PDB file of C-alpha atoms in Angstrom:
ATOM      1  CA  MET E   1     -77.198-103.575   8.965  1.00  0.00           C
ATOM      2  CA  THR E   2     -73.415-103.296   8.807  1.00  0.00           C
ATOM      3  CA  VAL E   3     -71.863-100.203  10.354  1.00  0.00           C
ATOM      4  CA  ALA E   4     -68.668 -99.025   8.679  1.00  0.00           C
ATOM      5  CA  ALA E   5     -65.594 -98.823  10.889  1.00  0.00           C
ATOM      6  CA  PRO E   6     -64.388 -95.278  11.605  1.00  0.00           C
ATOM      7  CA  THR E   7     -61.694 -94.085   9.232  1.00  0.00           C
ATOM      8  CA  LEU E   8     -58.173 -93.328  10.395  1.00  0.00           C
ATOM      9  CA  GLY E   9     -58.876 -89.635   9.849  1.00  0.00           C
ATOM     10  CA  ARG E  10     -61.889 -89.822  12.144  1.00  0.00           C
ATOM     11  CA  LEU E  11     -59.930 -91.727  14.779  1.00  0.00           C
ATOM     12  CA  THR E  12     -57.119 -89.173  14.549  1.00  0.00           C
ATOM     13  CA  GLU E  13     -59.626 -86.375  15.094  1.00  0.00           C
ATOM     14  CA  VAL E  14     -60.996 -88.150  18.164  1.00  0.00           C
ATOM     15  CA  GLU E  15     -57.519 -88.774  19.596  1.00  0.00           C
ATOM     16  CA  LEU E  16     -56.511 -85.160  18.957  1.00  0.00           C
ATOM     17  CA  ARG E  17     -59.537 -84.047  20.921  1.00  0.00           C
ATOM     18  CA  LYS E  18     -58.597 -86.419  23.746  1.00  0.00           C
ATOM     19  CA  MET E  19     -55.155 -84.793  23.881  1.00  0.00           C
ATOM     20  CA  THR E  20     -56.510 -81.250  23.994  1.00  0.00           C
ATOM     21  CA  ASP E  21     -59.994 -81.423  25.524  1.00  0.00           C
ATOM     22  CA  THR E  22     -59.030 -82.449  29.046  1.00  0.00           C
ATOM     23  CA  ARG E  23     -57.990 -80.374  32.024  1.00  0.00           C
ATOM     24  CA  ALA E  24     -54.429 -81.751  31.964  1.00  0.00           C
ATOM     25  CA  GLY E  25     -54.158 -81.330  28.203  1.00  0.00           C
ATOM     26  CA  ARG E  26     -55.393 -77.736  28.269  1.00  0.00           C
ATOM     27  CA  TRP E  27     -53.023 -76.839  31.093  1.00  0.00           C
ATOM     28  CA  LEU E  28     -50.046 -78.403  29.341  1.00  0.00           C
ATOM     29  CA  LEU E  29     -50.839 -76.702  26.025  1.00  0.00           C
ATOM     30  CA  GLY E  30     -51.361 -73.415  27.846  1.00  0.00           C
ATOM     31  CA  VAL E  31     -47.968 -73.736  29.523  1.00  0.00           C
ATOM     32  CA  VAL E  32     -46.359 -74.564  26.153  1.00  0.00           C
ATOM     33  CA  GLY E  33     -47.899 -71.438  24.621  1.00  0.00           C
ATOM     34  CA  LEU E  34     -46.868 -69.233  27.541  1.00  0.00           C
ATOM     35  CA  ALA E  35     -43.365 -70.698  27.456  1.00  0.00           C
ATOM     36  CA  ALA E  36     -43.085 -69.898  23.746  1.00  0.00           C
ATOM     37  CA  VAL E  37     -44.023 -66.261  24.322  1.00  0.00           C
ATOM     38  CA  ALA E  38     -41.895 -65.922  27.458  1.00  0.00           C
ATOM     39  CA  LEU E  39     -38.746 -67.423  25.939  1.00  0.00           C
ATOM     40  CA  VAL E  40     -39.047 -65.276  22.829  1.00  0.00           C
ATOM     41  CA  ILE E  41     -39.255 -62.225  25.116  1.00  0.00           C
ATOM     42  CA  VAL E  42     -36.233 -63.451  27.085  1.00  0.00           C
ATOM     43  CA  ASN E  43     -34.304 -63.918  23.851  1.00  0.00           C
ATOM     44  CA  LEU E  44     -35.369 -60.468  22.722  1.00  0.00           C
ATOM     45  CA  THR E  45     -34.199 -58.760  25.895  1.00  0.00           C
ATOM     46  CA  ALA E  46     -31.281 -60.828  27.161  1.00  0.00           C
ATOM     47  CA  ALA E  47     -29.620 -62.595  24.223  1.00  0.00           C
ATOM     48  CA  PRO E  48     -26.676 -61.056  22.329  1.00  0.00           C
ATOM     49  CA  ARG E  49     -27.601 -59.118  19.224  1.00  0.00           C
ATOM     50  CA  GLU E  50     -26.227 -61.807  16.886  1.00  0.00           C
ATOM     51  CA  ASP E  51     -28.488 -64.404  18.544  1.00  0.00           C
ATOM     52  CA  ARG E  52     -31.673 -62.513  17.763  1.00  0.00           C
ATOM     53  CA  THR E  53     -32.333 -64.020  14.353  1.00  0.00           C
ATOM     54  CA  VAL E  54     -35.753 -65.370  13.456  1.00  0.00           C
ATOM     55  CA  GLN E  55     -34.271 -68.875  13.606  1.00  0.00           C
ATOM     56  CA  ASP E  56     -33.034 -68.281  17.153  1.00  0.00           C
ATOM     57  CA  PHE E  57     -36.490 -67.043  18.128  1.00  0.00           C
ATOM     58  CA  LEU E  58     -38.024 -70.189  16.623  1.00  0.00           C
ATOM     59  CA  SER E  59     -35.621 -72.395  18.553  1.00  0.00           C
ATOM     60  CA  SER E  60     -36.519 -70.575  21.782  1.00  0.00           C
ATOM     61  CA  SER E  61     -40.237 -70.914  21.116  1.00  0.00           C
ATOM     62  CA  GLN E  62     -39.949 -74.696  20.754  1.00  0.00           C
ATOM     63  CA  ALA E  63     -38.415 -75.321  24.185  1.00  0.00           C
ATOM     64  CA  GLY E  64     -41.831 -75.911  25.738  1.00  0.00           C
ATOM     65  CA  VAL E  65     -42.722 -78.311  22.933  1.00  0.00           C
ATOM     66  CA  ALA E  66     -39.539 -80.320  23.499  1.00  0.00           C
ATOM     67  CA  VAL E  67     -40.138 -80.611  27.251  1.00  0.00           C
ATOM     68  CA  LEU E  68     -43.914 -80.967  27.578  1.00  0.00           C
ATOM     69  CA  PHE E  69     -45.184 -82.618  24.394  1.00  0.00           C
ATOM     70  CA  PRO E  70     -43.793 -86.012  25.524  1.00  0.00           C
ATOM     71  CA  VAL E  71     -45.955 -85.664  28.654  1.00  0.00           C
ATOM     72  CA  ILE E  72     -48.994 -85.133  26.430  1.00  0.00           C
ATOM     73  CA  GLY E  73     -48.000 -88.269  24.543  1.00  0.00           C
ATOM     74  CA  ILE E  74     -47.735 -90.247  27.773  1.00  0.00           C
ATOM     75  CA  LEU E  75     -51.128 -89.034  29.006  1.00  0.00           C
ATOM     76  CA  ALA E  76     -52.729 -89.827  25.642  1.00  0.00           C
ATOM     77  CA  VAL E  77     -52.058 -93.506  26.292  1.00  0.00           C
ATOM     78  CA  THR E  78     -52.177 -93.839  30.060  1.00  0.00           C
ATOM     79  CA  GLY E  79     -55.359 -91.758  30.296  1.00  0.00           C
ATOM     80  CA  GLU E  80     -57.271 -94.601  28.610  1.00  0.00           C
ATOM     81  CA  TRP E  81     -56.559 -96.769  31.635  1.00  0.00           C
ATOM     82  CA  SER E  82     -56.577 -94.225  34.467  1.00  0.00           C
ATOM     83  CA  GLN E  83     -59.842 -92.638  33.284  1.00  0.00           C
ATOM     84  CA  ARG E  84     -61.377 -96.022  32.414  1.00  0.00           C
ATOM     85  CA  THR E  85     -62.121 -95.044  28.803  1.00  0.00           C
ATOM     86  CA  ALA E  86     -60.150 -97.938  27.303  1.00  0.00           C
ATOM     87  CA  LEU E  87     -63.140-100.281  27.551  1.00  0.00           C
ATOM     88  CA  THR E  88     -65.279 -97.927  25.454  1.00  0.00           C
ATOM     89  CA  THR E  89     -62.457 -97.100  23.030  1.00  0.00           C
ATOM     90  CA  PHE E  90     -61.543-100.701  22.297  1.00  0.00           C
ATOM     91  CA  ALA E  91     -65.189-101.803  22.175  1.00  0.00           C
ATOM     92  CA  LEU E  92     -65.839 -99.272  19.408  1.00  0.00           C
ATOM     93  CA  VAL E  93     -62.514-100.002  17.673  1.00  0.00           C
ATOM     94  CA  PRO E  94     -61.482-103.603  18.445  1.00  0.00           C
ATOM     95  CA  ASP E  95     -58.271-103.313  16.426  1.00  0.00           C
ATOM     96  CA  ARG E  96     -56.119-101.598  19.033  1.00  0.00           C
ATOM     97  CA  ARG E  97     -53.309-101.049  16.545  1.00  0.00           C
ATOM     98  CA  ARG E  98     -55.558 -98.603  14.681  1.00  0.00           C
ATOM     99  CA  VAL E  99     -56.155 -96.684  17.901  1.00  0.00           C
ATOM    100  CA  LEU E 100     -52.411 -96.454  18.582  1.00  0.00           C
ATOM    101  CA  THR E 101     -51.779 -95.380  14.980  1.00  0.00           C
ATOM    102  CA  ALA E 102     -54.382 -92.641  15.398  1.00  0.00           C
ATOM    103  CA  LYS E 103     -52.693 -91.477  18.592  1.00  0.00           C
ATOM    104  CA  VAL E 104     -49.358 -91.189  16.776  1.00  0.00           C
ATOM    105  CA  ALA E 105     -51.037 -89.313  13.904  1.00  0.00           C
ATOM    106  CA  ALA E 106     -52.790 -86.970  16.343  1.00  0.00           C
ATOM    107  CA  GLY E 107     -49.439 -86.292  17.989  1.00  0.00           C
ATOM    108  CA  GLY E 108     -48.040 -85.350  14.587  1.00  0.00           C
ATOM    109  CA  VAL E 109     -50.920 -82.932  13.972  1.00  0.00           C
ATOM    110  CA  LEU E 110     -50.336 -81.371  17.377  1.00  0.00           C
ATOM    111  CA  CYS E 111     -46.648 -80.925  16.525  1.00  0.00           C
ATOM    112  CA  VAL E 112     -47.557 -79.101  13.317  1.00  0.00           C
ATOM    113  CA  ILE E 113     -49.797 -76.759  15.331  1.00  0.00           C
ATOM    114  CA  GLY E 114     -46.972 -76.226  17.829  1.00  0.00           C
ATOM    115  CA  LEU E 115     -44.577 -75.380  15.009  1.00  0.00           C
ATOM    116  CA  VAL E 116     -47.033 -72.880  13.499  1.00  0.00           C
ATOM    117  CA  VAL E 117     -47.437 -71.196  16.885  1.00  0.00           C
ATOM    118  CA  GLY E 118     -43.651 -71.127  17.225  1.00  0.00           C
ATOM    119  CA  LEU E 119     -43.250 -69.548  13.798  1.00  0.00           C
ATOM    120  CA  VAL E 120     -45.795 -66.856  14.682  1.00  0.00           C
ATOM    121  CA  CYS E 121     -43.998 -66.098  17.964  1.00  0.00           C
ATOM    122  CA  ALA E 122     -40.615 -66.089  16.205  1.00  0.00           C
ATOM    123  CA  THR E 123     -41.875 -63.741  13.511  1.00  0.00           C
ATOM    124  CA  LEU E 124     -43.343 -61.316  16.035  1.00  0.00           C
ATOM    125  CA  GLY E 125     -40.189 -61.469  18.151  1.00  0.00           C
ATOM    126  CA  HIS E 126     -37.967 -60.759  15.181  1.00  0.00           C
ATOM    127  CA  LEU E 127     -40.295 -57.982  14.033  1.00  0.00           C
ATOM    128  CA  VAL E 128     -39.983 -56.250  17.402  1.00  0.00           C
ATOM    129  CA  ALA E 129     -36.211 -56.793  17.370  1.00  0.00           C
ATOM    130  CA  THR E 130     -35.963 -55.281  13.880  1.00  0.00           C
ATOM    131  CA  VAL E 131     -38.154 -52.271  14.690  1.00  0.00           C
ATOM    132  CA  THR E 132     -36.202 -51.557  17.877  1.00  0.00           C
ATOM    133  CA  ASP E 133     -32.851 -52.129  16.123  1.00  0.00           C
ATOM    134  CA  ARG E 134     -31.994 -55.120  18.322  1.00  0.00           C
ATOM    135  CA  SER E 135     -31.535 -57.713  15.578  1.00  0.00           C
ATOM    136  CA  ALA E 136     -28.669 -58.361  13.207  1.00  0.00           C
ATOM    137  CA  GLY E 137     -30.223 -61.372  11.518  1.00  0.00           C
ATOM    138  CA  THR E 138     -32.272 -61.913   8.379  1.00  0.00           C
ATOM    139  CA  TRP E 139     -35.873 -62.978   8.031  1.00  0.00           C
ATOM    140  CA  SER E 140     -35.079 -66.286   6.363  1.00  0.00           C
ATOM    141  CA  ILE E 141     -35.227 -69.719   7.960  1.00  0.00           C
ATOM    142  CA  PRO E 142     -33.805 -72.629   5.950  1.00  0.00           C
ATOM    143  CA  PRO E 143     -36.585 -75.092   5.065  1.00  0.00           C
ATOM    144  CA  SER E 144     -34.343 -77.868   6.376  1.00  0.00           C
ATOM    145  CA  VAL E 145     -34.392 -76.261   9.829  1.00  0.00           C
ATOM    146  CA  ILE E 146     -38.186 -76.009   9.812  1.00  0.00           C
ATOM    147  CA  ALA E 147     -38.399 -79.667   8.775  1.00  0.00           C
ATOM    148  CA  SER E 148     -35.880 -80.813  11.394  1.00  0.00           C
ATOM    149  CA  THR E 149     -37.627 -78.760  14.102  1.00  0.00           C
ATOM    150  CA  LEU E 150     -40.903 -80.479  13.254  1.00  0.00           C
ATOM    151  CA  LEU E 151     -39.121 -83.845  13.231  1.00  0.00           C
ATOM    152  CA  ALA E 152     -37.739 -83.187  16.718  1.00  0.00           C
ATOM    153  CA  ALA E 153     -41.232 -82.423  18.027  1.00  0.00           C
ATOM    154  CA  VAL E 154     -42.749 -85.524  16.394  1.00  0.00           C
ATOM    155  CA  LEU E 155     -39.996 -87.750  17.786  1.00  0.00           C
ATOM    156  CA  ALA E 156     -40.385 -86.248  21.265  1.00  0.00           C
ATOM    157  CA  ILE E 157     -44.159 -86.775  21.481  1.00  0.00           C
ATOM    158  CA  THR E 158     -43.874 -90.266  19.978  1.00  0.00           C
ATOM    159  CA  ILE E 159     -41.282 -91.218  22.593  1.00  0.00           C
ATOM    160  CA  GLY E 160     -43.854 -90.140  25.178  1.00  0.00           C
ATOM    161  CA  LEU E 161     -46.469 -92.339  23.517  1.00  0.00           C
ATOM    162  CA  ALA E 162     -44.005 -95.242  23.522  1.00  0.00           C
ATOM    163  CA  PHE E 163     -43.286 -94.833  27.241  1.00  0.00           C
ATOM    164  CA  GLY E 164     -47.005 -94.668  27.914  1.00  0.00           C
ATOM    165  CA  THR E 165     -47.683 -97.924  26.085  1.00  0.00           C
ATOM    166  CA  VAL E 166     -44.907 -99.757  27.928  1.00  0.00           C
ATOM    167  CA  LEU E 167     -45.805 -98.627  31.453  1.00  0.00           C
ATOM    168  CA  LEU E 168     -49.543 -97.775  31.188  1.00  0.00           C
ATOM    169  CA  ASN E 169     -49.124 -95.616  34.289  1.00  0.00           C
ATOM    170  CA  ALA E 170     -48.832 -91.846  33.946  1.00  0.00           C
ATOM    171  CA  PRO E 171     -46.732 -90.964  37.036  1.00  0.00           C
ATOM    172  CA  LEU E 172     -44.338 -93.854  36.477  1.00  0.00           C
ATOM    173  CA  ALA E 173     -43.935 -93.106  32.760  1.00  0.00           C
ATOM    174  CA  ILE E 174     -43.374 -89.371  33.319  1.00  0.00           C
ATOM    175  CA  VAL E 175     -40.804 -89.965  36.060  1.00  0.00           C
ATOM    176  CA  ALA E 176     -38.987 -92.574  33.951  1.00  0.00           C
ATOM    177  CA  TYR E 177     -38.969 -90.313  30.883  1.00  0.00           C
ATOM    178  CA  PHE E 178     -37.293 -87.445  32.719  1.00  0.00           C
ATOM    179  CA  MET E 179     -35.191 -89.400  35.216  1.00  0.00           C
ATOM    180  CA  ILE E 180     -33.385 -91.888  32.940  1.00  0.00           C
ATOM    181  CA  PRO E 181     -31.801 -89.260  30.604  1.00  0.00           C
ATOM    182  CA  SER E 182     -30.842 -87.167  33.646  1.00  0.00           C
ATOM    183  CA  LEU E 183     -29.141 -90.150  35.259  1.00  0.00           C
ATOM    184  CA  LEU E 184     -27.305 -90.865  32.008  1.00  0.00           C
ATOM    185  CA  GLY E 185     -26.089 -87.265  31.913  1.00  0.00           C
ATOM    186  CA  ILE E 186     -24.921 -87.419  35.533  1.00  0.00           C
ATOM    187  CA  LEU E 187     -23.211 -90.759  34.944  1.00  0.00           C
ATOM    188  CA  SER E 188     -21.389 -89.451  31.877  1.00  0.00           C
ATOM    189  CA  GLY E 189     -20.135 -86.541  33.960  1.00  0.00           C
ATOM    190  CA  LEU E 190     -18.809 -88.854  36.659  1.00  0.00           C
ATOM    191  CA  VAL E 191     -17.430 -91.619  34.439  1.00  0.00           C
ATOM    192  CA  SER E 192     -15.352 -90.400  31.530  1.00  0.00           C
ATOM    193  CA  ALA E 193     -15.872 -93.670  29.627  1.00  0.00           C
ATOM    194  CA  MET E 194     -19.622 -92.983  29.573  1.00  0.00           C
ATOM    195  CA  GLU E 195     -19.275 -89.552  27.978  1.00  0.00           C
ATOM    196  CA  SER E 196     -18.983 -90.860  24.425  1.00  0.00           C
ATOM    197  CA  THR E 197     -21.724 -93.440  24.963  1.00  0.00           C
ATOM    198  CA  ASN E 198     -24.066 -90.785  26.345  1.00  0.00           C
ATOM    199  CA  ARG E 199     -23.845 -88.856  23.063  1.00  0.00           C
ATOM    200  CA  TRP E 200     -25.255 -91.895  21.265  1.00  0.00           C
ATOM    201  CA  ILE E 201     -28.031 -92.928  23.643  1.00  0.00           C
ATOM    202  CA  ASN E 202     -29.232 -89.791  25.441  1.00  0.00           C
ATOM    203  CA  PRO E 203     -32.365 -88.507  23.640  1.00  0.00           C
ATOM    204  CA  GLY E 204     -31.831 -84.925  24.752  1.00  0.00           C
ATOM    205  CA  SER E 205     -28.334 -84.851  23.283  1.00  0.00           C
ATOM    206  CA  VAL E 206     -29.300 -86.370  19.932  1.00  0.00           C
ATOM    207  CA  LEU E 207     -32.406 -84.214  19.421  1.00  0.00           C
ATOM    208  CA  GLU E 208     -30.639 -80.906  20.117  1.00  0.00           C
ATOM    209  CA  PRO E 209     -28.850 -80.665  16.704  1.00  0.00           C
ATOM    210  CA  LEU E 210     -32.234 -80.771  14.954  1.00  0.00           C
ATOM    211  CA  TYR E 211     -32.841 -77.206  16.131  1.00  0.00           C
ATOM    212  CA  THR E 212     -29.595 -75.848  14.623  1.00  0.00           C
ATOM    213  CA  THR E 213     -28.608 -74.859  11.106  1.00  0.00           C
ATOM    214  CA  GLY E 214     -27.674 -78.375  10.080  1.00  0.00           C
ATOM    215  CA  ILE E 215     -27.136 -81.922  11.292  1.00  0.00           C
ATOM    216  CA  THR E 216     -24.106 -83.967  10.291  1.00  0.00           C
ATOM    217  CA  GLY E 217     -23.939 -87.588   9.230  1.00  0.00           C
ATOM    218  CA  THR E 218     -22.581 -88.610  12.617  1.00  0.00           C
ATOM    219  CA  GLU E 219     -25.409 -86.765  14.353  1.00  0.00           C
ATOM    220  CA  TRP E 220     -27.945 -88.579  12.151  1.00  0.00           C
ATOM    221  CA  ALA E 221     -26.331 -91.872  13.172  1.00  0.00           C
ATOM    222  CA  ARG E 222     -26.572 -90.899  16.847  1.00  0.00           C
ATOM    223  CA  LEU E 223     -30.204 -89.904  16.352  1.00  0.00           C
ATOM    224  CA  GLY E 224     -31.022 -93.239  14.729  1.00  0.00           C
ATOM    225  CA  THR E 225     -29.289 -95.183  17.503  1.00  0.00           C
ATOM    226  CA  ALA E 226     -31.027 -93.303  20.295  1.00  0.00           C
ATOM    227  CA  MET E 227     -34.438 -93.526  18.612  1.00  0.00           C
ATOM    228  CA  ALA E 228     -34.039 -97.282  18.195  1.00  0.00           C
ATOM    229  CA  ILE E 229     -33.564 -97.498  21.966  1.00  0.00           C
ATOM    230  CA  TRP E 230     -36.033 -94.862  23.127  1.00  0.00           C
ATOM    231  CA  LEU E 231     -38.759 -95.007  20.488  1.00  0.00           C
ATOM    232  CA  VAL E 232     -38.787 -98.100  18.261  1.00  0.00           C
ATOM    233  CA  LEU E 233     -38.124-100.766  20.909  1.00  0.00           C
ATOM    234  CA  PRO E 234     -40.488 -99.327  23.575  1.00  0.00           C
ATOM    235  CA  LEU E 235     -43.210 -98.764  20.967  1.00  0.00           C
ATOM    236  CA  LEU E 236     -42.961-102.370  19.760  1.00  0.00           C
ATOM    237  CA  ILE E 237     -43.051-103.728  23.317  1.00  0.00           C
ATOM    238  CA  GLY E 238     -45.792-101.295  24.299  1.00  0.00           C
ATOM    239  CA  THR E 239     -47.939-102.148  21.288  1.00  0.00           C
ATOM    240  CA  ILE E 240     -47.781-105.839  22.179  1.00  0.00           C
ATOM    241  CA  ARG E 241     -48.678-105.005  25.766  1.00  0.00           C
ATOM    242  CA  VAL E 242     -51.625-102.786  24.790  1.00  0.00           C
ATOM    243  CA  ILE E 243     -52.951-105.465  22.426  1.00  0.00           C
ATOM    244  CA  ARG E 244     -52.731-108.204  25.050  1.00  0.00           C
ATOM    245  CA  THR E 245     -53.698-106.298  28.205  1.00  0.00           C
ATOM    246  CA  GLU E 246     -57.137-107.095  29.537  1.00  0.00           C
ATOM    247  CA  VAL E 247     -59.376-104.064  30.068  1.00  0.00           C
ATOM    248  CA  HIS E 248     -61.395-104.071  33.279  1.00  0.00           C
TER     249      HIS E 248
END
C-alpha cells in the first residue's frame, strides 16, 4: 500500500502549529500582541495630533512584528535540532526542501495574521482618537502601504528563517541577527565613509520605508541589495546545510 506524501498545505499547517504551539512561540506572539496594543496607546496619548492617523497607528502596531517575528523564524528552524524533532520530521518528509518551503509559507501566514491584528488595533486606536477629538487624519490607508507593510513582515521572518538554517543554533542565530546590524549602525556613525554603505546593507534601514506612504526607486534598489545579502545568500547556504546535515 502506497501512502501519499503530505501536501504543501498540510505541511504548512503543521509548521504553523510548530511556530505557535510551543511555550516560546506563545510567549513571543503574546508579547507581539501586547506590544501592538501598548504602542497604539502610546501613539494615542503621546504623539502629535497630526501623527494620529490610522496609518500611523498601523505602523506603531507592527513594531513588535518587525522585532520579534524574525526570532520566531529562527526558532522554527533551530527548534528542529534543539528539540530533537528533526529526525521525525525528515523521516516523515525525506525531501527537506519541502519542509523548508512549508516553514517559509507558514511564516507568511503568520505575517498575514499579524497584519490583521495590527489593522484591528489601528482601527480601534483611530476610533478612540476620533471620538475624543485627538485625530486629524482620515480613515483611509493606501493599499500600497498595506501591501508593503505585509512585505516587510514577510521579509523579516524569512531573514530569521535564513539565519536559522545557516547557524542551526538558536542563541547564536538570535545574537547574530541583532548584533550585526547594530554593529553596522555604530560603524557608520564612527566612520563617515560607511554611512552611505550602511544605507544599502543594513536591513533595518532598508525595511523602514516599507512602513511609510511610499518607497522610491532608490529605496527599492537598497532593499534588493540588502535582501540579497541578508536573505537570499543565507537561505541558499542554509538550505544546502540543512539538506546535507546528518540528524542524530
